[in-house]
Amino acid sequence: MGIGRSALLAALLAGGAWAAHSAGLQRLTLAGEPPLQAMFWTPCAQPPAPLKRGPFEVMATEDCPVAASGKLPLVVISHGYAGSALSHWNMAAALADGGIAVLSLNHSLDSALNLAQGGSFAALEARPADVRRAIDGVLADRRWSAVLDAQRIGFLGFSRGAYTGLVLAGAKPDFAQLAGHCPEPQSPMCQAIAQGQIPALKPQPEPRIKAMVLADPLAAFGASSGLEKLKLPLQLWASEQGGEGVPAGAVQALAKWLPAGKSAKPTVQVVAGAAHFAFLAPCSAQLAAAAPEICSDPPGFERSAFQKRWAAEVLAFFRQQL
């Protein structure tokens, strides 16, 4: 008899039965043009140690042997605008500690490493191709293909990363939806939207992805996006206050277009009191000083407490779906 969802969630919140001990961490460079820089997280049987990576303070064990008796599911994490492979490091570590391998990548045209074309349609068009290339690269690497189950691949995206997930699920962007709340008003993309000069970007379905968690997706989808045709399981999250191209209530509006799944239409878990950046890992003192706009939360909101609950919910979802 399987463990019930509520009991599973309680165990995960307590850091109980599913935990390996910590997350192992490897740096990867994935071939292609340009090469993609990524972090690869796996279950580790050694205790974690604090690692300093730029402004991030990460708890993981570097180059730890994979602690697994069988092949692992894989989850790809896609960051938001100007984010990085470490923007959601605590989520990656929690999933790895719970028995899931995680590939978090730096997107080629709009990460903290390269923002030269960050405000362009080209950056958004490149994102799904980045994810596909990242999956190809890690599955082709003989070090990891032996421990990964290519039939159990999931995806987690935040903001532009959640936009990326919807395109990979088969949705067609409708950038006219961003008129009036485009996140970088002076960028070439937002200027073009204001002038009605909007390209028709196509869906880029990736059938290897079997389930998705999407948090505050960029509000670039509407009635013409084909959302009603999407078939894979989705877990949707929304900050109550929104921000950065995600108006309050936008995720709930998007969910109305989605089809019913095996039991019911996907629902949105609204994070009370949260603004858009609540889905980022809690900031180190160095990062908070350098980028207070992404590290500050509304009064009364505790990002660390929410992040622990979010990680447990996400792990439970991927365990069920993968």
PDB file of C-alpha atoms in Angstrom:
ATOM      1  CA  MET A   1       0.000   0.000   0.000  1.00  0.00           C
ATOM      2  CA  GLY A   2       1.547   3.317  -1.091  1.00  0.00           C
ATOM      3  CA  ILE A   3       2.206   6.233   1.212  1.00  0.00           C
ATOM      4  CA  GLY A   4      -0.564   8.881   1.067  1.00  0.00           C
ATOM      5  CA  ARG A   5       0.193  12.339  -0.311  1.00  0.00           C
ATOM      6  CA  SER A   6      -0.311  14.084   3.036  1.00  0.00           C
ATOM      7  CA  ALA A   7       1.948  11.600   4.827  1.00  0.00           C
ATOM      8  CA  LEU A   8       4.534  11.920   2.066  1.00  0.00           C
ATOM      9  CA  LEU A   9       4.490  15.706   2.320  1.00  0.00           C
ATOM     10  CA  ALA A  10       4.866  15.574   6.095  1.00  0.00           C
ATOM     11  CA  ALA A  11       7.879  13.283   5.741  1.00  0.00           C
ATOM     12  CA  LEU A  12       9.451  15.571   3.164  1.00  0.00           C
ATOM     13  CA  LEU A  13       8.929  18.665   5.282  1.00  0.00           C
ATOM     14  CA  ALA A  14      10.610  16.878   8.155  1.00  0.00           C
ATOM     15  CA  GLY A  15      13.520  15.869   5.925  1.00  0.00           C
ATOM     16  CA  GLY A  16      12.736  12.256   6.656  1.00  0.00           C
ATOM     17  CA  ALA A  17      12.692   8.927   4.894  1.00  0.00           C
ATOM     18  CA  TRP A  18      13.435  10.024   1.351  1.00  0.00           C
ATOM     19  CA  ALA A  19      16.579  12.026   2.104  1.00  0.00           C
ATOM     20  CA  ALA A  20      19.952  10.761   0.851  1.00  0.00           C
ATOM     21  CA  HIS A  21      22.018  13.030   3.136  1.00  0.00           C
ATOM     22  CA  SER A  22      22.759  15.956   0.885  1.00  0.00           C
ATOM     23  CA  ALA A  23      23.094  17.055  -2.714  1.00  0.00           C
ATOM     24  CA  GLY A  24      26.153  16.381  -4.805  1.00  0.00           C
ATOM     25  CA  LEU A  25      27.133  19.176  -7.181  1.00  0.00           C
ATOM     26  CA  GLN A  26      29.022  19.098 -10.470  1.00  0.00           C
ATOM     27  CA  ARG A  27      29.764  21.927 -12.888  1.00  0.00           C
ATOM     28  CA  LEU A  28      29.017  21.057 -16.501  1.00  0.00           C
ATOM     29  CA  THR A  29      29.787  22.682 -19.832  1.00  0.00           C
ATOM     30  CA  LEU A  30      27.369  21.407 -22.469  1.00  0.00           C
ATOM     31  CA  ALA A  31      28.537  21.419 -26.074  1.00  0.00           C
ATOM     32  CA  GLY A  32      27.012  23.624 -28.750  1.00  0.00           C
ATOM     33  CA  GLU A  33      27.131  27.217 -29.900  1.00  0.00           C
ATOM     34  CA  PRO A  34      27.391  28.900 -27.571  1.00  0.00           C
ATOM     35  CA  PRO A  35      28.350  26.276 -24.953  1.00  0.00           C
ATOM     36  CA  LEU A  36      25.916  26.137 -22.041  1.00  0.00           C
ATOM     37  CA  GLN A  37      27.140  26.400 -18.471  1.00  0.00           C
ATOM     38  CA  ALA A  38      25.140  24.297 -16.027  1.00  0.00           C
ATOM     39  CA  MET A  39      25.054  22.770 -12.554  1.00  0.00           C
ATOM     40  CA  PHE A  40      24.232  19.085 -12.102  1.00  0.00           C
ATOM     41  CA  TRP A  41      22.817  17.981  -8.753  1.00  0.00           C
ATOM     42  CA  THR A  42      22.558  14.351  -7.611  1.00  0.00           C
ATOM     43  CA  PRO A  43      21.811  12.449  -4.382  1.00  0.00           C
ATOM     44  CA  CYS A  44      24.891  12.264  -2.152  1.00  0.00           C
ATOM     45  CA  ALA A  45      25.607  10.065   0.869  1.00  0.00           C
ATOM     46  CA  GLN A  46      28.080  12.539   2.381  1.00  0.00           C
ATOM     47  CA  PRO A  47      27.137  15.433   4.672  1.00  0.00           C
ATOM     48  CA  PRO A  48      26.850  18.801   2.909  1.00  0.00           C
ATOM     49  CA  ALA A  49      29.300  21.643   3.304  1.00  0.00           C
ATOM     50  CA  PRO A  50      28.932  25.367   2.588  1.00  0.00           C
ATOM     51  CA  LEU A  51      30.232  26.295  -0.869  1.00  0.00           C
ATOM     52  CA  LYS A  52      30.807  29.883  -1.997  1.00  0.00           C
ATOM     53  CA  ARG A  53      29.873  30.442  -5.644  1.00  0.00           C
ATOM     54  CA  GLY A  54      30.030  34.131  -6.506  1.00  0.00           C
ATOM     55  CA  PRO A  55      27.384  35.871  -4.377  1.00  0.00           C
ATOM     56  CA  PHE A  56      25.680  32.536  -3.580  1.00  0.00           C
ATOM     57  CA  GLU A  57      26.248  30.454  -0.466  1.00  0.00           C
ATOM     58  CA  VAL A  58      25.305  26.893  -1.392  1.00  0.00           C
ATOM     59  CA  MET A  59      24.960  23.820   0.810  1.00  0.00           C
ATOM     60  CA  ALA A  60      26.158  20.818  -1.221  1.00  0.00           C
ATOM     61  CA  THR A  61      28.999  18.345  -1.621  1.00  0.00           C
ATOM     62  CA  GLU A  62      31.152  19.020  -4.646  1.00  0.00           C
ATOM     63  CA  ASP A  63      31.952  16.080  -6.960  1.00  0.00           C
ATOM     64  CA  CYS A  64      30.157  13.605  -4.698  1.00  0.00           C
ATOM     65  CA  PRO A  65      29.606  10.060  -6.068  1.00  0.00           C
ATOM     66  CA  VAL A  66      25.962   9.492  -6.964  1.00  0.00           C
ATOM     67  CA  ALA A  67      24.099   7.749  -4.142  1.00  0.00           C
ATOM     68  CA  ALA A  68      21.476   5.713  -6.011  1.00  0.00           C
ATOM     69  CA  SER A  69      20.624   2.046  -6.400  1.00  0.00           C
ATOM     70  CA  GLY A  70      18.820   2.545  -9.725  1.00  0.00           C
ATOM     71  CA  LYS A  71      18.343   5.093 -12.460  1.00  0.00           C
ATOM     72  CA  LEU A  72      17.205   8.547 -11.362  1.00  0.00           C
ATOM     73  CA  PRO A  73      14.522  10.828 -12.750  1.00  0.00           C
ATOM     74  CA  LEU A  74      15.846  14.145 -14.065  1.00  0.00           C
ATOM     75  CA  VAL A  75      14.400  17.632 -13.557  1.00  0.00           C
ATOM     76  CA  VAL A  76      15.635  20.613 -15.581  1.00  0.00           C
ATOM     77  CA  ILE A  77      15.430  24.045 -13.908  1.00  0.00           C
ATOM     78  CA  SER A  78      15.046  27.182 -16.045  1.00  0.00           C
ATOM     79  CA  HIS A  79      15.740  30.555 -14.399  1.00  0.00           C
ATOM     80  CA  GLY A  80      14.141  33.939 -15.011  1.00  0.00           C
ATOM     81  CA  TYR A  81      15.536  37.051 -16.696  1.00  0.00           C
ATOM     82  CA  ALA A  82      19.120  37.781 -15.559  1.00  0.00           C
ATOM     83  CA  GLY A  83      19.079  34.689 -13.359  1.00  0.00           C
ATOM     84  CA  SER A  84      21.535  31.825 -13.295  1.00  0.00           C
ATOM     85  CA  ALA A  85      21.997  28.125 -12.685  1.00  0.00           C
ATOM     86  CA  LEU A  86      22.156  28.967  -8.963  1.00  0.00           C
ATOM     87  CA  SER A  87      19.020  31.130  -8.734  1.00  0.00           C
ATOM     88  CA  HIS A  88      17.091  28.127  -7.358  1.00  0.00           C
ATOM     89  CA  TRP A  89      19.994  26.240  -5.801  1.00  0.00           C
ATOM     90  CA  ASN A  90      18.040  25.314  -2.663  1.00  0.00           C
ATOM     91  CA  MET A  91      15.246  23.749  -4.732  1.00  0.00           C
ATOM     92  CA  ALA A  92      17.827  21.814  -6.758  1.00  0.00           C
ATOM     93  CA  ALA A  93      19.519  20.612  -3.577  1.00  0.00           C
ATOM     94  CA  ALA A  94      16.201  19.560  -2.007  1.00  0.00           C
ATOM     95  CA  LEU A  95      15.195  17.566  -5.083  1.00  0.00           C
ATOM     96  CA  ALA A  96      18.604  15.889  -5.259  1.00  0.00           C
ATOM     97  CA  ASP A  97      18.471  15.092  -1.555  1.00  0.00           C
ATOM     98  CA  GLY A  98      15.088  13.500  -2.268  1.00  0.00           C
ATOM     99  CA  GLY A  99      16.391  11.205  -5.003  1.00  0.00           C
ATOM    100  CA  ILE A 100      16.003  13.277  -8.175  1.00  0.00           C
ATOM    101  CA  ALA A 101      18.861  14.425 -10.401  1.00  0.00           C
ATOM    102  CA  VAL A 102      18.645  18.113 -11.348  1.00  0.00           C
ATOM    103  CA  LEU A 103      20.167  20.039 -14.236  1.00  0.00           C
ATOM    104  CA  SER A 104      20.059  23.814 -13.715  1.00  0.00           C
ATOM    105  CA  LEU A 105      21.400  25.823 -16.630  1.00  0.00           C
ATOM    106  CA  ASN A 106      22.455  29.333 -17.543  1.00  0.00           C
ATOM    107  CA  HIS A 107      20.380  30.345 -20.555  1.00  0.00           C
ATOM    108  CA  SER A 108      22.428  31.443 -23.528  1.00  0.00           C
ATOM    109  CA  LEU A 109      21.067  34.954 -24.169  1.00  0.00           C
ATOM    110  CA  ASP A 110      19.454  36.255 -20.966  1.00  0.00           C
ATOM    111  CA  SER A 111      21.329  34.921 -17.936  1.00  0.00           C
ATOM    112  CA  ALA A 112      23.461  36.854 -15.469  1.00  0.00           C
ATOM    113  CA  LEU A 113      26.458  35.661 -17.508  1.00  0.00           C
ATOM    114  CA  ASN A 114      25.223  37.202 -20.765  1.00  0.00           C
ATOM    115  CA  LEU A 115      22.550  39.889 -21.052  1.00  0.00           C
ATOM    116  CA  ALA A 116      23.664  41.330 -24.380  1.00  0.00           C
ATOM    117  CA  GLN A 117      20.387  40.245 -26.005  1.00  0.00           C
ATOM    118  CA  GLY A 118      18.366  39.883 -22.828  1.00  0.00           C
ATOM    119  CA  GLY A 119      15.682  42.351 -23.841  1.00  0.00           C
ATOM    120  CA  SER A 120      15.040  40.783 -27.240  1.00  0.00           C
ATOM    121  CA  PHE A 121      12.622  38.277 -28.724  1.00  0.00           C
ATOM    122  CA  ALA A 122      15.701  36.275 -29.732  1.00  0.00           C
ATOM    123  CA  ALA A 123      16.455  35.532 -26.068  1.00  0.00           C
ATOM    124  CA  LEU A 124      12.984  34.107 -25.548  1.00  0.00           C
ATOM    125  CA  GLU A 125      13.152  32.093 -28.758  1.00  0.00           C
ATOM    126  CA  ALA A 126      16.516  30.612 -27.722  1.00  0.00           C
ATOM    127  CA  ARG A 127      15.332  29.412 -24.324  1.00  0.00           C
ATOM    128  CA  PRO A 128      13.433  26.241 -25.362  1.00  0.00           C
ATOM    129  CA  ALA A 129      16.334  25.290 -27.627  1.00  0.00           C
ATOM    130  CA  ASP A 130      18.691  25.747 -24.659  1.00  0.00           C
ATOM    131  CA  VAL A 131      16.642  23.285 -22.597  1.00  0.00           C
ATOM    132  CA  ARG A 132      16.512  20.730 -25.408  1.00  0.00           C
ATOM    133  CA  ARG A 133      20.269  21.046 -25.893  1.00  0.00           C
ATOM    134  CA  ALA A 134      20.871  20.670 -22.164  1.00  0.00           C
ATOM    135  CA  ILE A 135      18.836  17.455 -22.021  1.00  0.00           C
ATOM    136  CA  ASP A 136      20.648  16.118 -25.090  1.00  0.00           C
ATOM    137  CA  GLY A 137      24.012  16.975 -23.567  1.00  0.00           C
ATOM    138  CA  VAL A 138      23.549  15.359 -20.170  1.00  0.00           C
ATOM    139  CA  LEU A 139      21.984  12.213 -21.658  1.00  0.00           C
ATOM    140  CA  ALA A 140      24.870  11.900 -24.120  1.00  0.00           C
ATOM    141  CA  ASP A 141      27.478  12.158 -21.346  1.00  0.00           C
ATOM    142  CA  ARG A 142      28.512   8.624 -20.397  1.00  0.00           C
ATOM    143  CA  ARG A 143      29.197   9.728 -16.827  1.00  0.00           C
ATOM    144  CA  TRP A 144      25.503  10.469 -16.348  1.00  0.00           C
ATOM    145  CA  SER A 145      23.570   8.424 -18.893  1.00  0.00           C
ATOM    146  CA  ALA A 146      24.149   5.327 -16.746  1.00  0.00           C
ATOM    147  CA  VAL A 147      22.393   6.921 -13.743  1.00  0.00           C
ATOM    148  CA  LEU A 148      19.576   8.829 -15.507  1.00  0.00           C
ATOM    149  CA  ASP A 149      16.234   7.493 -16.674  1.00  0.00           C
ATOM    150  CA  ALA A 150      15.524   9.213 -20.013  1.00  0.00           C
ATOM    151  CA  GLN A 151      11.859   8.241 -19.708  1.00  0.00           C
ATOM    152  CA  ARG A 152      11.384  10.240 -16.481  1.00  0.00           C
ATOM    153  CA  ILE A 153      12.216  13.880 -17.199  1.00  0.00           C
ATOM    154  CA  GLY A 154      10.527  16.836 -15.523  1.00  0.00           C
ATOM    155  CA  PHE A 155      10.867  20.600 -15.739  1.00  0.00           C
ATOM    156  CA  LEU A 156      10.698  23.508 -13.284  1.00  0.00           C
ATOM    157  CA  GLY A 157      10.609  27.095 -14.504  1.00  0.00           C
ATOM    158  CA  PHE A 158      10.249  30.524 -12.915  1.00  0.00           C
ATOM    159  CA  SER A 159       9.117  33.701 -14.704  1.00  0.00           C
ATOM    160  CA  ARG A 160      10.763  33.526 -18.135  1.00  0.00           C
ATOM    161  CA  GLY A 161      11.672  29.982 -17.166  1.00  0.00           C
ATOM    162  CA  ALA A 162       7.983  29.157 -16.724  1.00  0.00           C
ATOM    163  CA  TYR A 163       7.316  30.827 -20.091  1.00  0.00           C
ATOM    164  CA  THR A 164       9.964  28.461 -21.476  1.00  0.00           C
ATOM    165  CA  GLY A 165       8.137  25.502 -19.979  1.00  0.00           C
ATOM    166  CA  LEU A 166       4.832  26.437 -21.595  1.00  0.00           C
ATOM    167  CA  VAL A 167       6.491  26.716 -25.010  1.00  0.00           C
ATOM    168  CA  LEU A 168       8.103  23.309 -24.478  1.00  0.00           C
ATOM    169  CA  ALA A 169       4.680  21.943 -23.496  1.00  0.00           C
ATOM    170  CA  GLY A 170       3.299  23.096 -26.863  1.00  0.00           C
ATOM    171  CA  ALA A 171       1.871  26.561 -26.164  1.00  0.00           C
ATOM    172  CA  LYS A 172       2.225  29.411 -28.653  1.00  0.00           C
ATOM    173  CA  PRO A 173       3.314  32.769 -27.185  1.00  0.00           C
ATOM    174  CA  ASP A 174       1.013  35.779 -27.648  1.00  0.00           C
ATOM    175  CA  PHE A 175       3.162  38.774 -26.779  1.00  0.00           C
ATOM    176  CA  ALA A 176       0.277  41.207 -27.242  1.00  0.00           C
ATOM    177  CA  GLN A 177      -0.765  40.015 -23.762  1.00  0.00           C
ATOM    178  CA  LEU A 178       2.261  41.906 -22.361  1.00  0.00           C
ATOM    179  CA  ALA A 179       1.082  45.311 -23.592  1.00  0.00           C
ATOM    180  CA  GLY A 180       0.830  47.639 -20.616  1.00  0.00           C
ATOM    181  CA  HIS A 181       2.922  45.571 -18.224  1.00  0.00           C
ATOM    182  CA  CYS A 182       6.016  44.574 -20.186  1.00  0.00           C
ATOM    183  CA  PRO A 183       8.772  43.946 -17.622  1.00  0.00           C
ATOM    184  CA  GLU A 184      11.583  46.023 -19.212  1.00  0.00           C
ATOM    185  CA  PRO A 185       9.678  48.904 -20.914  1.00  0.00           C
ATOM    186  CA  GLN A 186      12.738  50.366 -22.678  1.00  0.00           C
ATOM    187  CA  SER A 187      13.987  47.045 -24.029  1.00  0.00           C
ATOM    188  CA  PRO A 188      13.774  46.346 -27.780  1.00  0.00           C
ATOM    189  CA  MET A 189      11.172  43.644 -27.113  1.00  0.00           C
ATOM    190  CA  CYS A 190       8.871  45.861 -25.054  1.00  0.00           C
ATOM    191  CA  GLN A 191       9.263  48.746 -27.499  1.00  0.00           C
ATOM    192  CA  ALA A 192       8.297  46.437 -30.356  1.00  0.00           C
ATOM    193  CA  ILE A 193       5.248  45.193 -28.426  1.00  0.00           C
ATOM    194  CA  ALA A 194       4.145  48.781 -27.758  1.00  0.00           C
ATOM    195  CA  GLN A 195       4.396  49.467 -31.500  1.00  0.00           C
ATOM    196  CA  GLY A 196       2.549  46.295 -32.475  1.00  0.00           C
ATOM    197  CA  GLN A 197       5.622  44.796 -34.153  1.00  0.00           C
ATOM    198  CA  ILE A 198       5.330  41.320 -32.705  1.00  0.00           C
ATOM    199  CA  PRO A 199       6.892  38.216 -34.270  1.00  0.00           C
ATOM    200  CA  ALA A 200       4.965  34.962 -34.421  1.00  0.00           C
ATOM    201  CA  LEU A 201       7.088  32.612 -32.329  1.00  0.00           C
ATOM    202  CA  LYS A 202       6.100  28.964 -32.618  1.00  0.00           C
ATOM    203  CA  PRO A 203       5.656  26.293 -29.941  1.00  0.00           C
ATOM    204  CA  GLN A 204       8.691  24.059 -29.525  1.00  0.00           C
ATOM    205  CA  PRO A 205       7.250  20.855 -27.996  1.00  0.00           C
ATOM    206  CA  GLU A 206       9.675  18.618 -26.124  1.00  0.00           C
ATOM    207  CA  PRO A 207       7.989  15.211 -25.705  1.00  0.00           C
ATOM    208  CA  ARG A 208      10.691  13.897 -23.358  1.00  0.00           C
ATOM    209  CA  ILE A 209       9.399  16.207 -20.618  1.00  0.00           C
ATOM    210  CA  LYS A 210       6.642  14.382 -18.742  1.00  0.00           C
ATOM    211  CA  ALA A 211       5.648  16.853 -15.973  1.00  0.00           C
ATOM    212  CA  MET A 212       6.175  20.532 -15.151  1.00  0.00           C
ATOM    213  CA  VAL A 213       6.177  22.923 -12.209  1.00  0.00           C
ATOM    214  CA  LEU A 214       5.645  26.529 -13.329  1.00  0.00           C
ATOM    215  CA  ALA A 215       5.951  29.562 -11.050  1.00  0.00           C
ATOM    216  CA  ASP A 216       4.787  33.059 -12.082  1.00  0.00           C
ATOM    217  CA  PRO A 217       5.107  32.510 -15.862  1.00  0.00           C
ATOM    218  CA  LEU A 218       5.651  35.615 -17.978  1.00  0.00           C
ATOM    219  CA  ALA A 219       2.120  36.680 -18.996  1.00  0.00           C
ATOM    220  CA  ALA A 220       2.639  36.096 -22.727  1.00  0.00           C
ATOM    221  CA  PHE A 221      -0.138  33.589 -23.406  1.00  0.00           C
ATOM    222  CA  GLY A 222      -3.832  33.953 -24.172  1.00  0.00           C
ATOM    223  CA  ALA A 223      -6.821  32.522 -26.001  1.00  0.00           C
ATOM    224  CA  SER A 224      -4.814  31.959 -29.194  1.00  0.00           C
ATOM    225  CA  SER A 225      -1.970  30.111 -27.442  1.00  0.00           C
ATOM    226  CA  GLY A 226      -3.443  26.614 -27.629  1.00  0.00           C
ATOM    227  CA  LEU A 227      -3.275  26.122 -23.868  1.00  0.00           C
ATOM    228  CA  GLU A 228      -6.388  23.950 -24.019  1.00  0.00           C
ATOM    229  CA  LYS A 229      -4.368  21.354 -25.979  1.00  0.00           C
ATOM    230  CA  LEU A 230      -1.617  20.855 -23.406  1.00  0.00           C
ATOM    231  CA  LYS A 231      -1.562  17.316 -22.067  1.00  0.00           C
ATOM    232  CA  LEU A 232       1.237  16.882 -19.540  1.00  0.00           C
ATOM    233  CA  PRO A 233       0.716  17.237 -15.750  1.00  0.00           C
ATOM    234  CA  LEU A 234       1.274  20.773 -14.465  1.00  0.00           C
ATOM    235  CA  GLN A 235       1.728  22.210 -10.992  1.00  0.00           C
ATOM    236  CA  LEU A 236       1.135  25.976 -11.078  1.00  0.00           C
ATOM    237  CA  TRP A 237       2.310  28.553  -8.530  1.00  0.00           C
ATOM    238  CA  ALA A 238       1.589  32.274  -8.338  1.00  0.00           C
ATOM    239  CA  SER A 239       2.806  35.039  -6.064  1.00  0.00           C
ATOM    240  CA  GLU A 240      -0.153  36.988  -4.672  1.00  0.00           C
ATOM    241  CA  GLN A 241       1.305  40.362  -5.642  1.00  0.00           C
ATOM    242  CA  GLY A 242       3.020  39.402  -8.931  1.00  0.00           C
ATOM    243  CA  GLY A 243       5.497  41.702 -10.661  1.00  0.00           C
ATOM    244  CA  GLU A 244       8.034  41.723 -13.521  1.00  0.00           C
ATOM    245  CA  GLY A 245       5.566  41.077 -16.347  1.00  0.00           C
ATOM    246  CA  VAL A 246       3.270  38.919 -14.212  1.00  0.00           C
ATOM    247  CA  PRO A 247       0.246  40.950 -13.030  1.00  0.00           C
ATOM    248  CA  ALA A 248      -1.545  39.744  -9.932  1.00  0.00           C
ATOM    249  CA  GLY A 249      -4.111  37.163 -11.019  1.00  0.00           C
ATOM    250  CA  ALA A 250      -2.432  36.420 -14.359  1.00  0.00           C
ATOM    251  CA  VAL A 251      -1.562  32.812 -13.510  1.00  0.00           C
ATOM    252  CA  GLN A 252      -5.130  32.113 -12.385  1.00  0.00           C
ATOM    253  CA  ALA A 253      -6.378  33.552 -15.690  1.00  0.00           C
ATOM    254  CA  LEU A 254      -3.965  31.351 -17.635  1.00  0.00           C
ATOM    255  CA  ALA A 255      -5.097  28.249 -15.744  1.00  0.00           C
ATOM    256  CA  LYS A 256      -8.660  28.711 -17.007  1.00  0.00           C
ATOM    257  CA  TRP A 257      -7.462  27.914 -20.531  1.00  0.00           C
ATOM    258  CA  LEU A 258      -5.804  24.645 -19.525  1.00  0.00           C
ATOM    259  CA  PRO A 259      -7.563  21.328 -20.124  1.00  0.00           C
ATOM    260  CA  ALA A 260      -8.735  19.024 -17.368  1.00  0.00           C
ATOM    261  CA  GLY A 261      -6.200  16.345 -16.472  1.00  0.00           C
ATOM    262  CA  LYS A 262      -6.892  12.818 -15.256  1.00  0.00           C
ATOM    263  CA  SER A 263      -9.001  14.092 -12.382  1.00  0.00           C
ATOM    264  CA  ALA A 264      -9.402  17.867 -12.612  1.00  0.00           C
ATOM    265  CA  LYS A 265      -8.220  21.039 -14.289  1.00  0.00           C
ATOM    266  CA  PRO A 266      -4.828  22.188 -12.896  1.00  0.00           C
ATOM    267  CA  THR A 267      -5.245  24.650 -10.061  1.00  0.00           C
ATOM    268  CA  VAL A 268      -2.986  27.500  -9.024  1.00  0.00           C
ATOM    269  CA  GLN A 269      -1.369  27.592  -5.605  1.00  0.00           C
ATOM    270  CA  VAL A 270      -1.299  31.288  -4.721  1.00  0.00           C
ATOM    271  CA  VAL A 271       1.432  32.197  -2.251  1.00  0.00           C
ATOM    272  CA  ALA A 272      -0.183  34.608   0.191  1.00  0.00           C
ATOM    273  CA  GLY A 273       1.763  37.813   0.815  1.00  0.00           C
ATOM    274  CA  ALA A 274       4.431  36.972  -1.746  1.00  0.00           C
ATOM    275  CA  ALA A 275       5.782  39.099  -4.566  1.00  0.00           C
ATOM    276  CA  HIS A 276       7.383  37.745  -7.743  1.00  0.00           C
ATOM    277  CA  PHE A 277      10.895  37.142  -6.413  1.00  0.00           C
ATOM    278  CA  ALA A 278       9.717  34.953  -3.522  1.00  0.00           C
ATOM    279  CA  PHE A 279      10.450  31.953  -5.770  1.00  0.00           C
ATOM    280  CA  LEU A 280      14.183  32.726  -5.778  1.00  0.00           C
ATOM    281  CA  ALA A 281      16.442  31.123  -3.192  1.00  0.00           C
ATOM    282  CA  PRO A 282      16.928  33.201  -0.017  1.00  0.00           C
ATOM    283  CA  CYS A 283      19.791  35.623  -0.562  1.00  0.00           C
ATOM    284  CA  SER A 284      23.199  35.673   1.033  1.00  0.00           C
ATOM    285  CA  ALA A 285      24.275  38.934   2.674  1.00  0.00           C
ATOM    286  CA  GLN A 286      26.500  39.655  -0.343  1.00  0.00           C
ATOM    287  CA  LEU A 287      23.691  39.127  -2.835  1.00  0.00           C
ATOM    288  CA  ALA A 288      21.218  41.127  -0.738  1.00  0.00           C
ATOM    289  CA  ALA A 289      23.628  44.078  -0.729  1.00  0.00           C
ATOM    290  CA  ALA A 290      24.253  43.818  -4.479  1.00  0.00           C
ATOM    291  CA  ALA A 291      20.661  43.195  -5.616  1.00  0.00           C
ATOM    292  CA  PRO A 292      18.172  44.276  -2.919  1.00  0.00           C
ATOM    293  CA  GLU A 293      15.338  44.370  -5.455  1.00  0.00           C
ATOM    294  CA  ILE A 294      15.358  40.573  -5.844  1.00  0.00           C
ATOM    295  CA  CYS A 295      16.162  39.827  -2.201  1.00  0.00           C
ATOM    296  CA  SER A 296      13.509  41.925  -0.462  1.00  0.00           C
ATOM    297  CA  ASP A 297      10.045  40.588   0.362  1.00  0.00           C
ATOM    298  CA  PRO A 298       6.824  42.301   1.447  1.00  0.00           C
ATOM    299  CA  PRO A 299       6.467  42.903   5.200  1.00  0.00           C
ATOM    300  CA  GLY A 300       5.392  39.774   7.024  1.00  0.00           C
ATOM    301  CA  PHE A 301       6.426  37.341   4.306  1.00  0.00           C
ATOM    302  CA  GLU A 302       9.085  34.774   5.267  1.00  0.00           C
ATOM    303  CA  ARG A 303      10.830  33.547   2.128  1.00  0.00           C
ATOM    304  CA  SER A 304      12.853  30.832   3.886  1.00  0.00           C
ATOM    305  CA  ALA A 305       9.754  29.245   5.424  1.00  0.00           C
ATOM    306  CA  PHE A 306       7.881  29.355   2.126  1.00  0.00           C
ATOM    307  CA  GLN A 307      10.812  27.881   0.227  1.00  0.00           C
ATOM    308  CA  LYS A 308      10.902  24.837   2.510  1.00  0.00           C
ATOM    309  CA  ARG A 309       7.193  24.189   1.932  1.00  0.00           C
ATOM    310  CA  TRP A 310       7.513  24.841  -1.807  1.00  0.00           C
ATOM    311  CA  ALA A 311      10.399  22.374  -2.159  1.00  0.00           C
ATOM    312  CA  ALA A 312       8.414  19.693  -0.331  1.00  0.00           C
ATOM    313  CA  GLU A 313       5.350  20.234  -2.551  1.00  0.00           C
ATOM    314  CA  VAL A 314       7.455  20.144  -5.711  1.00  0.00           C
ATOM    315  CA  LEU A 315       9.288  16.994  -4.631  1.00  0.00           C
ATOM    316  CA  ALA A 316       5.978  15.293  -3.840  1.00  0.00           C
ATOM    317  CA  PHE A 317       4.627  16.273  -7.277  1.00  0.00           C
ATOM    318  CA  PHE A 318       7.623  14.968  -9.196  1.00  0.00           C
ATOM    319  CA  ARG A 319       7.681  11.759  -7.161  1.00  0.00           C
ATOM    320  CA  GLN A 320       4.052  11.178  -8.115  1.00  0.00           C
ATOM    321  CA  GLN A 321       4.391  12.132 -11.804  1.00  0.00           C
ATOM    322  CA  LEU A 322       7.856  10.712 -12.595  1.00  0.00           C
TER     323      LEU A 322
END
